[in-house]
PDB file of C-alpha atoms in Angstrom:
ATOM      1  CA  LEU A  29      15.239 -10.711 -27.333  1.00  0.00           C
ATOM      2  CA  ARG A  30      14.227  -7.935 -24.941  1.00  0.00           C
ATOM      3  CA  GLU A  31      12.207 -10.460 -22.921  1.00  0.00           C
ATOM      4  CA  VAL A  32      15.221 -12.771 -22.657  1.00  0.00           C
ATOM      5  CA  LYS A  33      17.419  -9.867 -21.515  1.00  0.00           C
ATOM      6  CA  SER A  34      14.902  -8.877 -18.860  1.00  0.00           C
ATOM      7  CA  ARG A  35      14.771 -12.433 -17.533  1.00  0.00           C
ATOM      8  CA  ARG A  36      18.552 -12.703 -17.433  1.00  0.00           C
ATOM      9  CA  SER A  37      18.822  -9.369 -15.642  1.00  0.00           C
ATOM     10  CA  LEU A  38      16.926 -10.836 -12.718  1.00  0.00           C
ATOM     11  CA  GLU A  39      18.505 -14.278 -12.764  1.00  0.00           C
ATOM     12  CA  ASP A  40      22.104 -13.032 -13.058  1.00  0.00           C
ATOM     13  CA  GLY A  41      21.673 -10.260 -10.486  1.00  0.00           C
ATOM     14  CA  VAL A  42      22.239  -7.407 -12.954  1.00  0.00           C
ATOM     15  CA  LYS A  43      20.945  -4.124 -11.500  1.00  0.00           C
ATOM     16  CA  VAL A  44      18.291  -2.249 -13.425  1.00  0.00           C
ATOM     17  CA  GLU A  45      18.750   1.377 -12.378  1.00  0.00           C
ATOM     18  CA  PRO A  46      15.476   3.151 -11.471  1.00  0.00           C
ATOM     19  CA  THR A  47      14.635   6.581 -12.789  1.00  0.00           C
ATOM     20  CA  LEU A  48      14.758   7.997  -9.267  1.00  0.00           C
ATOM     21  CA  GLN A  49      15.856   6.863  -5.817  1.00  0.00           C
ATOM     22  CA  VAL A  50      13.777   8.211  -2.954  1.00  0.00           C
ATOM     23  CA  GLU A  51      14.513   8.353   0.755  1.00  0.00           C
ATOM     24  CA  VAL A  52      11.347   8.538   2.862  1.00  0.00           C
ATOM     25  CA  ARG A  53      11.425  10.181   6.295  1.00  0.00           C
ATOM     26  CA  LEU A  54       8.594  10.221   8.820  1.00  0.00           C
ATOM     27  CA  LYS A  55       9.007  12.876  11.511  1.00  0.00           C
ATOM     28  CA  ASP A  56       6.717  12.669  14.550  1.00  0.00           C
ATOM     29  CA  TYR A  57       3.887  11.422  12.337  1.00  0.00           C
ATOM     30  CA  SER A  58       0.549  10.784  14.028  1.00  0.00           C
ATOM     31  CA  TYR A  59      -2.888   9.898  12.733  1.00  0.00           C
ATOM     32  CA  TYR A  60      -6.231   9.708  14.510  1.00  0.00           C
ATOM     33  CA  VAL A  61      -9.876   9.040  13.708  1.00  0.00           C
ATOM     34  CA  PRO A  62     -12.927  10.490  15.512  1.00  0.00           C
ATOM     35  CA  ILE A  63     -14.835   7.822  17.445  1.00  0.00           C
ATOM     36  CA  ARG A  64     -18.315   8.327  18.870  1.00  0.00           C
ATOM     37  CA  VAL A  65     -18.104   7.100  22.453  1.00  0.00           C
ATOM     38  CA  ASP A  66     -21.804   7.377  23.421  1.00  0.00           C
ATOM     39  CA  ALA A  67     -23.113   5.302  20.509  1.00  0.00           C
ATOM     40  CA  PRO A  68     -24.588   1.817  21.142  1.00  0.00           C
ATOM     41  CA  SER A  69     -21.882  -0.811  21.091  1.00  0.00           C
ATOM     42  CA  ILE A  70     -24.102  -3.211  19.142  1.00  0.00           C
ATOM     43  CA  LYS A  71     -26.435  -2.093  16.377  1.00  0.00           C
ATOM     44  CA  THR A  72     -29.953  -3.475  16.643  1.00  0.00           C
ATOM     45  CA  ALA A  73     -33.269  -2.814  14.919  1.00  0.00           C
ATOM     46  CA  PHE A  74     -34.372  -0.860  17.982  1.00  0.00           C
ATOM     47  CA  ASN A  75     -31.437   1.515  18.436  1.00  0.00           C
ATOM     48  CA  GLN A  76     -31.251   2.171  14.693  1.00  0.00           C
ATOM     49  CA  SER A  77     -34.935   3.072  14.360  1.00  0.00           C
ATOM     50  CA  PRO A  78     -35.995   6.705  13.701  1.00  0.00           C
ATOM     51  CA  CYS A  79     -37.930   6.738  16.998  1.00  0.00           C
ATOM     52  CA  TYR A  80     -34.813   5.873  19.009  1.00  0.00           C
ATOM     53  CA  VAL A  81     -32.649   8.368  17.091  1.00  0.00           C
ATOM     54  CA  GLY A  82     -35.203  11.150  17.594  1.00  0.00           C
ATOM     55  CA  THR A  83     -35.558  10.431  21.299  1.00  0.00           C
ATOM     56  CA  ASN A  84     -31.793  10.375  21.748  1.00  0.00           C
ATOM     57  CA  PHE A  85     -31.512  13.700  19.921  1.00  0.00           C
ATOM     58  CA  MET A  86     -34.083  15.304  22.214  1.00  0.00           C
ATOM     59  CA  ILE A  87     -32.139  14.023  25.248  1.00  0.00           C
ATOM     60  CA  ASN A  88     -28.983  15.620  23.831  1.00  0.00           C
ATOM     61  CA  VAL A  89     -30.842  18.926  23.343  1.00  0.00           C
ATOM     62  CA  GLY A  90     -31.990  18.801  26.959  1.00  0.00           C
ATOM     63  CA  GLU A  91     -28.391  18.209  28.136  1.00  0.00           C
ATOM     64  CA  LEU A  92     -27.301  21.122  25.947  1.00  0.00           C
ATOM     65  CA  ILE A  93     -29.789  23.454  27.618  1.00  0.00           C
ATOM     66  CA  THR A  94     -28.694  22.389  31.111  1.00  0.00           C
ATOM     67  CA  GLY A  95     -25.018  22.784  30.171  1.00  0.00           C
ATOM     68  CA  LYS A  96     -24.122  19.098  30.393  1.00  0.00           C
ATOM     69  CA  ARG A  97     -23.333  18.858  26.671  1.00  0.00           C
ATOM     70  CA  LYS A  98     -21.494  21.134  24.262  1.00  0.00           C
ATOM     71  CA  VAL A  99     -22.907  22.363  20.951  1.00  0.00           C
ATOM     72  CA  ARG A 100     -20.396  20.319  18.940  1.00  0.00           C
ATOM     73  CA  ASP A 101     -21.632  17.160  20.720  1.00  0.00           C
ATOM     74  CA  ILE A 102     -25.301  17.693  19.896  1.00  0.00           C
ATOM     75  CA  LEU A 103     -25.278  14.701  17.510  1.00  0.00           C
ATOM     76  CA  GLY A 104     -23.005  12.626  19.703  1.00  0.00           C
ATOM     77  CA  HIS A 105     -19.811  12.868  21.717  1.00  0.00           C
ATOM     78  CA  TYR A 106     -16.674  12.117  19.716  1.00  0.00           C
ATOM     79  CA  GLU A 107     -13.154  11.482  20.929  1.00  0.00           C
ATOM     80  CA  GLN A 108      -9.895  11.053  19.075  1.00  0.00           C
ATOM     81  CA  LYS A 109      -8.592   7.521  18.742  1.00  0.00           C
ATOM     82  CA  TRP A 110      -4.915   7.473  17.816  1.00  0.00           C
ATOM     83  CA  ILE A 111      -4.097   4.961  15.095  1.00  0.00           C
ATOM     84  CA  LEU A 112      -0.457   6.052  14.723  1.00  0.00           C
ATOM     85  CA  ARG A 113       1.425   8.101  17.271  1.00  0.00           C
ATOM     86  CA  ASP A 114       4.835   9.817  17.040  1.00  0.00           C
ATOM     87  CA  ILE A 115       6.263   7.619  14.274  1.00  0.00           C
ATOM     88  CA  ASN A 116       9.854   8.413  13.316  1.00  0.00           C
ATOM     89  CA  LEU A 117      11.305   6.365  10.482  1.00  0.00           C
ATOM     90  CA  VAL A 118      13.915   6.599   7.753  1.00  0.00           C
ATOM     91  CA  LEU A 119      13.406   4.346   4.727  1.00  0.00           C
ATOM     92  CA  LYS A 120      16.556   4.073   2.657  1.00  0.00           C
ATOM     93  CA  PRO A 121      16.573   3.375  -1.094  1.00  0.00           C
ATOM     94  CA  SER A 122      17.367  -0.144  -2.321  1.00  0.00           C
ATOM     95  CA  LYS A 123      16.192  -1.774   0.917  1.00  0.00           C
ATOM     96  CA  THR A 124      13.282  -4.057   1.759  1.00  0.00           C
ATOM     97  CA  TYR A 125      11.321  -3.621   5.009  1.00  0.00           C
ATOM     98  CA  LEU A 126       9.043  -6.080   6.771  1.00  0.00           C
ATOM     99  CA  VAL A 127       6.271  -4.370   8.768  1.00  0.00           C
ATOM    100  CA  MET A 128       4.974  -6.551  11.606  1.00  0.00           C
ATOM    101  CA  GLY A 129       2.565  -6.222  14.497  1.00  0.00           C
ATOM    102  CA  PRO A 130      -0.637  -7.692  15.927  1.00  0.00           C
ATOM    103  CA  PRO A 131      -4.029  -6.888  14.363  1.00  0.00           C
ATOM    104  CA  GLY A 132      -4.926  -3.254  15.013  1.00  0.00           C
ATOM    105  CA  ALA A 133      -1.303  -2.188  15.458  1.00  0.00           C
ATOM    106  CA  GLY A 134      -1.469   0.314  12.587  1.00  0.00           C
ATOM    107  CA  LYS A 135       0.350  -1.558   9.809  1.00  0.00           C
ATOM    108  CA  THR A 136      -2.163  -0.680   7.093  1.00  0.00           C
ATOM    109  CA  SER A 137      -2.406   2.932   8.252  1.00  0.00           C
ATOM    110  CA  LEU A 138       1.389   3.289   8.174  1.00  0.00           C
ATOM    111  CA  LEU A 139       1.608   2.029   4.598  1.00  0.00           C
ATOM    112  CA  LYS A 140      -1.312   4.206   3.500  1.00  0.00           C
ATOM    113  CA  ALA A 141       0.287   7.224   5.176  1.00  0.00           C
ATOM    114  CA  ILE A 142       3.496   6.699   3.210  1.00  0.00           C
ATOM    115  CA  ALA A 143       1.446   6.302   0.016  1.00  0.00           C
ATOM    116  CA  GLY A 144      -0.498   9.498   0.777  1.00  0.00           C
ATOM    117  CA  LEU A 145      -3.882   7.776   1.102  1.00  0.00           C
ATOM    118  CA  LEU A 146      -4.858   9.125   4.546  1.00  0.00           C
ATOM    119  CA  LYS A 147      -6.732  12.348   5.266  1.00  0.00           C
ATOM    120  CA  LYS A 148      -4.323  15.183   5.990  1.00  0.00           C
ATOM    121  CA  ALA A 149      -6.828  16.866   8.345  1.00  0.00           C
ATOM    122  CA  SER A 150      -6.561  13.955  10.787  1.00  0.00           C
ATOM    123  CA  SER A 151      -2.779  13.674  10.773  1.00  0.00           C
ATOM    124  CA  GLY A 152       0.182  15.477  12.262  1.00  0.00           C
ATOM    125  CA  GLY A 153       3.912  15.527  11.669  1.00  0.00           C
ATOM    126  CA  ARG A 154       5.685  15.327   8.332  1.00  0.00           C
ATOM    127  CA  ILE A 155       6.442  12.752   5.668  1.00  0.00           C
ATOM    128  CA  GLU A 156       9.297  13.788   3.403  1.00  0.00           C
ATOM    129  CA  TYR A 157      10.410  12.302   0.105  1.00  0.00           C
ATOM    130  CA  ASN A 158      14.035  13.248  -0.536  1.00  0.00           C
ATOM    131  CA  GLY A 159      13.552  16.064   1.951  1.00  0.00           C
ATOM    132  CA  VAL A 160      10.379  17.453   0.334  1.00  0.00           C
ATOM    133  CA  SER A 161       6.882  16.960   1.736  1.00  0.00           C
ATOM    134  CA  VAL A 162       3.559  17.215  -0.080  1.00  0.00           C
ATOM    135  CA  GLU A 163       2.852  20.456   1.808  1.00  0.00           C
ATOM    136  CA  ASP A 164       6.078  21.972   0.436  1.00  0.00           C
ATOM    137  CA  ALA A 165       5.333  20.894  -3.133  1.00  0.00           C
ATOM    138  CA  PRO A 166       1.552  20.743  -3.731  1.00  0.00           C
ATOM    139  CA  ASP A 167       2.108  19.785  -7.388  1.00  0.00           C
ATOM    140  CA  MET A 168       3.945  16.595  -6.393  1.00  0.00           C
ATOM    141  CA  VAL A 169       2.313  13.520  -7.975  1.00  0.00           C
ATOM    142  CA  LEU A 170       2.773  11.075  -5.140  1.00  0.00           C
ATOM    143  CA  GLN A 171       1.331   8.171  -7.146  1.00  0.00           C
ATOM    144  CA  ASN A 172       4.408   8.320  -9.394  1.00  0.00           C
ATOM    145  CA  ILE A 173       6.666   7.952  -6.356  1.00  0.00           C
ATOM    146  CA  VAL A 174       4.851   5.514  -4.086  1.00  0.00           C
ATOM    147  CA  SER A 175       2.543   2.683  -5.122  1.00  0.00           C
ATOM    148  CA  TYR A 176       0.226   0.833  -2.750  1.00  0.00           C
ATOM    149  CA  VAL A 177      -0.901  -2.797  -2.991  1.00  0.00           C
ATOM    150  CA  GLY A 178      -4.092  -3.453  -1.022  1.00  0.00           C
ATOM    151  CA  GLN A 179      -5.286  -6.634   0.624  1.00  0.00           C
ATOM    152  CA  LEU A 180      -7.966  -7.420  -1.968  1.00  0.00           C
ATOM    153  CA  ASP A 181      -7.573  -8.562  -5.571  1.00  0.00           C
ATOM    154  CA  ASN A 182      -9.662  -6.218  -7.739  1.00  0.00           C
ATOM    155  CA  HIS A 183      -9.212  -6.985 -11.435  1.00  0.00           C
ATOM    156  CA  ALA A 184     -11.124  -7.102 -14.691  1.00  0.00           C
ATOM    157  CA  PRO A 185     -11.744 -10.869 -14.794  1.00  0.00           C
ATOM    158  CA  PHE A 186     -11.811 -11.178 -18.587  1.00  0.00           C
ATOM    159  CA  LEU A 187      -8.448  -9.543 -19.174  1.00  0.00           C
ATOM    160  CA  THR A 188      -5.426 -11.790 -19.485  1.00  0.00           C
ATOM    161  CA  VAL A 189      -2.388 -11.339 -17.261  1.00  0.00           C
ATOM    162  CA  GLN A 190      -0.511  -9.693 -20.150  1.00  0.00           C
ATOM    163  CA  GLU A 191      -3.402  -7.337 -20.913  1.00  0.00           C
ATOM    164  CA  THR A 192      -3.662  -6.388 -17.232  1.00  0.00           C
ATOM    165  CA  PHE A 193       0.001  -5.433 -17.161  1.00  0.00           C
ATOM    166  CA  ASP A 194      -0.326  -3.600 -20.501  1.00  0.00           C
ATOM    167  CA  PHE A 195      -3.137  -1.471 -19.076  1.00  0.00           C
ATOM    168  CA  ALA A 196      -1.233  -0.834 -15.833  1.00  0.00           C
ATOM    169  CA  ALA A 197       1.887   0.180 -17.767  1.00  0.00           C
ATOM    170  CA  SER A 198      -0.089   2.543 -20.008  1.00  0.00           C
ATOM    171  CA  CYS A 199      -1.620   4.223 -16.941  1.00  0.00           C
ATOM    172  CA  ARG A 200       1.699   4.553 -15.128  1.00  0.00           C
ATOM    173  CA  ILE A 201       4.233   5.213 -17.886  1.00  0.00           C
ATOM    174  CA  GLY A 202       1.895   6.852 -20.394  1.00  0.00           C
ATOM    175  CA  VAL A 203       1.835   6.877 -24.166  1.00  0.00           C
ATOM    176  CA  ASP A 204       3.430  10.266 -24.849  1.00  0.00           C
ATOM    177  CA  THR A 205       6.286   9.550 -27.260  1.00  0.00           C
ATOM    178  CA  GLN A 206       7.535  13.141 -26.949  1.00  0.00           C
ATOM    179  CA  LYS A 207       8.438  12.680 -23.271  1.00  0.00           C
ATOM    180  CA  LYS A 208      11.917  13.958 -22.531  1.00  0.00           C
ATOM    181  CA  SER A 209      13.874  11.425 -20.516  1.00  0.00           C
ATOM    182  CA  SER A 210      17.491  10.462 -19.926  1.00  0.00           C
ATOM    183  CA  SER A 211      16.602   6.863 -20.813  1.00  0.00           C
ATOM    184  CA  PRO A 212      17.574   5.792 -24.353  1.00  0.00           C
ATOM    185  CA  LEU A 213      14.369   3.739 -24.551  1.00  0.00           C
ATOM    186  CA  SER A 214      11.126   5.101 -25.931  1.00  0.00           C
ATOM    187  CA  ASN A 215       7.969   4.943 -23.852  1.00  0.00           C
ATOM    188  CA  ASP A 216       6.764   1.815 -25.660  1.00  0.00           C
ATOM    189  CA  GLU A 217      10.106   0.082 -25.163  1.00  0.00           C
ATOM    190  CA  GLU A 218      10.167   1.163 -21.524  1.00  0.00           C
ATOM    191  CA  LYS A 219       6.685  -0.271 -20.980  1.00  0.00           C
ATOM    192  CA  ILE A 220       7.596  -3.598 -22.600  1.00  0.00           C
ATOM    193  CA  LEU A 221      10.802  -3.883 -20.574  1.00  0.00           C
ATOM    194  CA  SER A 222       9.030  -3.013 -17.333  1.00  0.00           C
ATOM    195  CA  GLU A 223       6.251  -5.526 -18.014  1.00  0.00           C
ATOM    196  CA  ASN A 224       8.713  -8.308 -18.842  1.00  0.00           C
ATOM    197  CA  LEU A 225      10.783  -7.597 -15.742  1.00  0.00           C
ATOM    198  CA  THR A 226       7.672  -7.749 -13.576  1.00  0.00           C
ATOM    199  CA  ILE A 227       6.089 -10.794 -15.197  1.00  0.00           C
ATOM    200  CA  ASP A 228       9.327 -12.798 -15.161  1.00  0.00           C
ATOM    201  CA  GLY A 229      10.277 -11.603 -11.692  1.00  0.00           C
ATOM    202  CA  LEU A 230       6.926 -12.782 -10.283  1.00  0.00           C
ATOM    203  CA  ASP A 231       6.987 -16.110 -12.198  1.00  0.00           C
ATOM    204  CA  LEU A 232       3.909 -15.241 -14.231  1.00  0.00           C
ATOM    205  CA  ALA A 233       5.319 -16.064 -17.658  1.00  0.00           C
ATOM    206  CA  VAL A 234       3.519 -19.440 -17.736  1.00  0.00           C
ATOM    207  CA  CYS A 235       0.097 -17.779 -17.430  1.00  0.00           C
ATOM    208  CA  ARG A 236       0.581 -14.481 -19.264  1.00  0.00           C
ATOM    209  CA  ASP A 237      -2.173 -15.387 -21.779  1.00  0.00           C
ATOM    210  CA  THR A 238      -4.648 -16.721 -19.177  1.00  0.00           C
ATOM    211  CA  TYR A 239      -7.647 -14.772 -17.921  1.00  0.00           C
ATOM    212  CA  VAL A 240      -7.139 -13.253 -14.485  1.00  0.00           C
ATOM    213  CA  GLY A 241     -10.615 -14.350 -13.387  1.00  0.00           C
ATOM    214  CA  ASP A 242     -12.311 -13.795 -10.037  1.00  0.00           C
ATOM    215  CA  ALA A 243     -14.514 -15.655  -7.547  1.00  0.00           C
ATOM    216  CA  ASN A 244     -17.215 -16.224 -10.192  1.00  0.00           C
ATOM    217  CA  ASN A 245     -15.088 -16.657 -13.323  1.00  0.00           C
ATOM    218  CA  ARG A 246     -12.370 -19.216 -13.819  1.00  0.00           C
ATOM    219  CA  GLY A 247      -8.878 -17.867 -14.363  1.00  0.00           C
ATOM    220  CA  VAL A 248      -5.451 -18.068 -12.815  1.00  0.00           C
ATOM    221  CA  SER A 249      -4.941 -19.608  -9.382  1.00  0.00           C
ATOM    222  CA  GLY A 250      -5.286 -17.620  -6.164  1.00  0.00           C
ATOM    223  CA  GLY A 251      -1.532 -17.327  -5.718  1.00  0.00           C
ATOM    224  CA  GLN A 252      -1.029 -16.190  -9.299  1.00  0.00           C
ATOM    225  CA  ARG A 253      -3.863 -13.650  -8.972  1.00  0.00           C
ATOM    226  CA  ARG A 254      -2.154 -12.253  -5.890  1.00  0.00           C
ATOM    227  CA  ARG A 255       1.081 -11.954  -7.881  1.00  0.00           C
ATOM    228  CA  VAL A 256      -0.821 -10.022 -10.558  1.00  0.00           C
ATOM    229  CA  THR A 257      -2.112  -7.649  -7.878  1.00  0.00           C
ATOM    230  CA  VAL A 258       1.433  -7.056  -6.653  1.00  0.00           C
ATOM    231  CA  GLY A 259       2.907  -6.847 -10.122  1.00  0.00           C
ATOM    232  CA  GLU A 260       0.507  -4.341 -11.647  1.00  0.00           C
ATOM    233  CA  MET A 261       1.494  -1.847  -8.953  1.00  0.00           C
ATOM    234  CA  MET A 262       5.193  -2.533  -9.560  1.00  0.00           C
ATOM    235  CA  VAL A 263       5.009  -1.857 -13.296  1.00  0.00           C
ATOM    236  CA  GLY A 264       6.871   1.331 -14.042  1.00  0.00           C
ATOM    237  CA  GLN A 265       9.459   0.771 -11.284  1.00  0.00           C
ATOM    238  CA  ASN A 266       8.109   3.186  -8.710  1.00  0.00           C
ATOM    239  CA  PRO A 267      10.918   4.159  -6.322  1.00  0.00           C
ATOM    240  CA  VAL A 268       8.813   3.086  -3.317  1.00  0.00           C
ATOM    241  CA  ALA A 269       6.088   0.445  -3.067  1.00  0.00           C
ATOM    242  CA  CYS A 270       3.959  -0.618  -0.095  1.00  0.00           C
ATOM    243  CA  ALA A 271       2.327  -4.058  -0.053  1.00  0.00           C
ATOM    244  CA  ASP A 272      -0.312  -4.629   2.628  1.00  0.00           C
ATOM    245  CA  GLU A 273      -0.903  -8.189   3.895  1.00  0.00           C
ATOM    246  CA  ILE A 274       0.062  -9.992   0.709  1.00  0.00           C
ATOM    247  CA  SER A 275      -0.423 -13.301   2.541  1.00  0.00           C
ATOM    248  CA  THR A 276      -4.215 -12.874   2.793  1.00  0.00           C
ATOM    249  CA  GLY A 277      -5.809 -16.170   1.747  1.00  0.00           C
ATOM    250  CA  LEU A 278      -2.469 -17.784   0.847  1.00  0.00           C
ATOM    251  CA  ASP A 279      -0.423 -20.526   2.470  1.00  0.00           C
ATOM    252  CA  SER A 280       3.128 -20.049   3.751  1.00  0.00           C
ATOM    253  CA  ALA A 281       4.769 -21.508   0.626  1.00  0.00           C
ATOM    254  CA  VAL A 282       3.033 -19.110  -1.768  1.00  0.00           C
ATOM    255  CA  THR A 283       3.676 -16.203   0.624  1.00  0.00           C
ATOM    256  CA  TYR A 284       7.378 -17.062   0.610  1.00  0.00           C
ATOM    257  CA  ASP A 285       7.502 -17.229  -3.188  1.00  0.00           C
ATOM    258  CA  ILE A 286       5.771 -13.854  -3.601  1.00  0.00           C
ATOM    259  CA  SER A 287       7.948 -12.235  -0.922  1.00  0.00           C
ATOM    260  CA  ARG A 288      11.082 -13.618  -2.535  1.00  0.00           C
ATOM    261  CA  SER A 289       9.985 -12.246  -5.920  1.00  0.00           C
ATOM    262  CA  ILE A 290       9.356  -8.802  -4.405  1.00  0.00           C
ATOM    263  CA  VAL A 291      12.743  -8.786  -2.654  1.00  0.00           C
ATOM    264  CA  ASN A 292      14.643  -9.986  -5.736  1.00  0.00           C
ATOM    265  CA  PHE A 293      12.914  -7.435  -7.935  1.00  0.00           C
ATOM    266  CA  ALA A 294      13.650  -4.652  -5.464  1.00  0.00           C
ATOM    267  CA  LYS A 295      17.343  -5.557  -5.267  1.00  0.00           C
ATOM    268  CA  ALA A 296      17.612  -5.797  -9.059  1.00  0.00           C
ATOM    269  CA  ALA A 297      15.894  -2.444  -9.643  1.00  0.00           C
ATOM    270  CA  GLY A 298      17.376  -0.646  -6.609  1.00  0.00           C
ATOM    271  CA  THR A 299      13.959   0.348  -5.261  1.00  0.00           C
ATOM    272  CA  THR A 300      12.425   0.434  -1.758  1.00  0.00           C
ATOM    273  CA  ARG A 301       9.755  -2.065  -0.766  1.00  0.00           C
ATOM    274  CA  LEU A 302       7.643  -2.240   2.399  1.00  0.00           C
ATOM    275  CA  VAL A 303       5.655  -5.417   3.018  1.00  0.00           C
ATOM    276  CA  SER A 304       3.346  -5.980   5.989  1.00  0.00           C
ATOM    277  CA  LEU A 305       2.777  -9.548   7.169  1.00  0.00           C
ATOM    278  CA  LEU A 306       0.930 -10.851  10.207  1.00  0.00           C
ATOM    279  CA  GLN A 307       2.795 -14.056  11.097  1.00  0.00           C
ATOM    280  CA  PRO A 308       5.524 -14.780   8.530  1.00  0.00           C
ATOM    281  CA  GLY A 309       7.565 -17.948   8.719  1.00  0.00           C
ATOM    282  CA  PRO A 310      11.286 -17.809   9.540  1.00  0.00           C
ATOM    283  CA  GLU A 311      12.280 -18.364   5.899  1.00  0.00           C
ATOM    284  CA  THR A 312      10.104 -15.413   4.818  1.00  0.00           C
ATOM    285  CA  PHE A 313      11.334 -13.274   7.714  1.00  0.00           C
ATOM    286  CA  SER A 314      14.966 -13.795   6.680  1.00  0.00           C
ATOM    287  CA  LEU A 315      14.376 -12.391   3.177  1.00  0.00           C
ATOM    288  CA  PHE A 316      14.055  -8.769   4.289  1.00  0.00           C
ATOM    289  CA  ASP A 317      16.789  -6.292   5.145  1.00  0.00           C
ATOM    290  CA  GLU A 318      15.080  -4.616   8.115  1.00  0.00           C
ATOM    291  CA  VAL A 319      12.062  -5.097  10.364  1.00  0.00           C
ATOM    292  CA  ILE A 320       9.569  -2.458  11.533  1.00  0.00           C
ATOM    293  CA  LEU A 321       7.576  -3.570  14.586  1.00  0.00           C
ATOM    294  CA  LEU A 322       4.376  -1.761  15.624  1.00  0.00           C
ATOM    295  CA  ALA A 323       2.168  -2.137  18.677  1.00  0.00           C
ATOM    296  CA  GLU A 324      -0.940  -0.057  19.492  1.00  0.00           C
ATOM    297  CA  GLY A 325      -0.004   2.507  16.872  1.00  0.00           C
ATOM    298  CA  GLN A 326       3.501   3.109  18.217  1.00  0.00           C
ATOM    299  CA  LEU A 327       6.864   2.156  16.783  1.00  0.00           C
ATOM    300  CA  ILE A 328       8.663  -0.165  19.194  1.00  0.00           C
ATOM    301  CA  TYR A 329      11.494  -1.433  16.974  1.00  0.00           C
ATOM    302  CA  ALA A 330      13.079  -0.626  13.619  1.00  0.00           C
ATOM    303  CA  GLY A 331      16.296  -2.158  12.370  1.00  0.00           C
TER     304      GLY A 331
END
């Protein structure tokens, strides 16, 4: 009965209220990585040999003595390469965002920054969640607020789709029955409802008892495995979720179906979803509420 109710909630457009709605704000956010500029552009057996490395080190020491090189550059000269620069964004609850840009524009870095997966030492600016940043509240568990879906499908191949979602729900929602919550459902009931919403919303009900599989073990199809990857990070109804290049290895029809499932689930649950795509079709493009366009690490359009 609970499974039927969860399916009807998505089909009839009934909203499933999340535990928390989060507004994400990026204020002058920048991120860089150190790049060695005097390293060989192409690695070969010669320039990777100990003899070459030792000779190059002695040359650097000689330049240090003559004042041509600084102490910090004794092992090589590094410069900052900006991946993201002066990003200002406001992500409203209950909206879906399509992140677009050419390869190397910073789409993955932007999603990882929102999910808190980038090194803080190499970043500047602030990212606030309902007006509070991680620096203001060090005890904030960001994984309970923002989930991140990577480009690769990493699963236990001999778990079924249902077992994969059971494990994901146990990790996210927990098994503590003494948890104090405003929800009338217990933790077990909340996990079952969340799993059913996700499985039905991603059209995985037909293969819930099939092995997930991988490249070496037969299981669900590639499109269904990608849905499992998306769904296991959506279990628990995180207020914000970032999906990076969900179209990797899929055709336009499957990409449209997965994007439509993500958008419908987000509208039903009132959550925020960010999806990055390289070249979406017009039918996929029209599913999202707003578009975020990046180029060379800078925000050139949002709306």
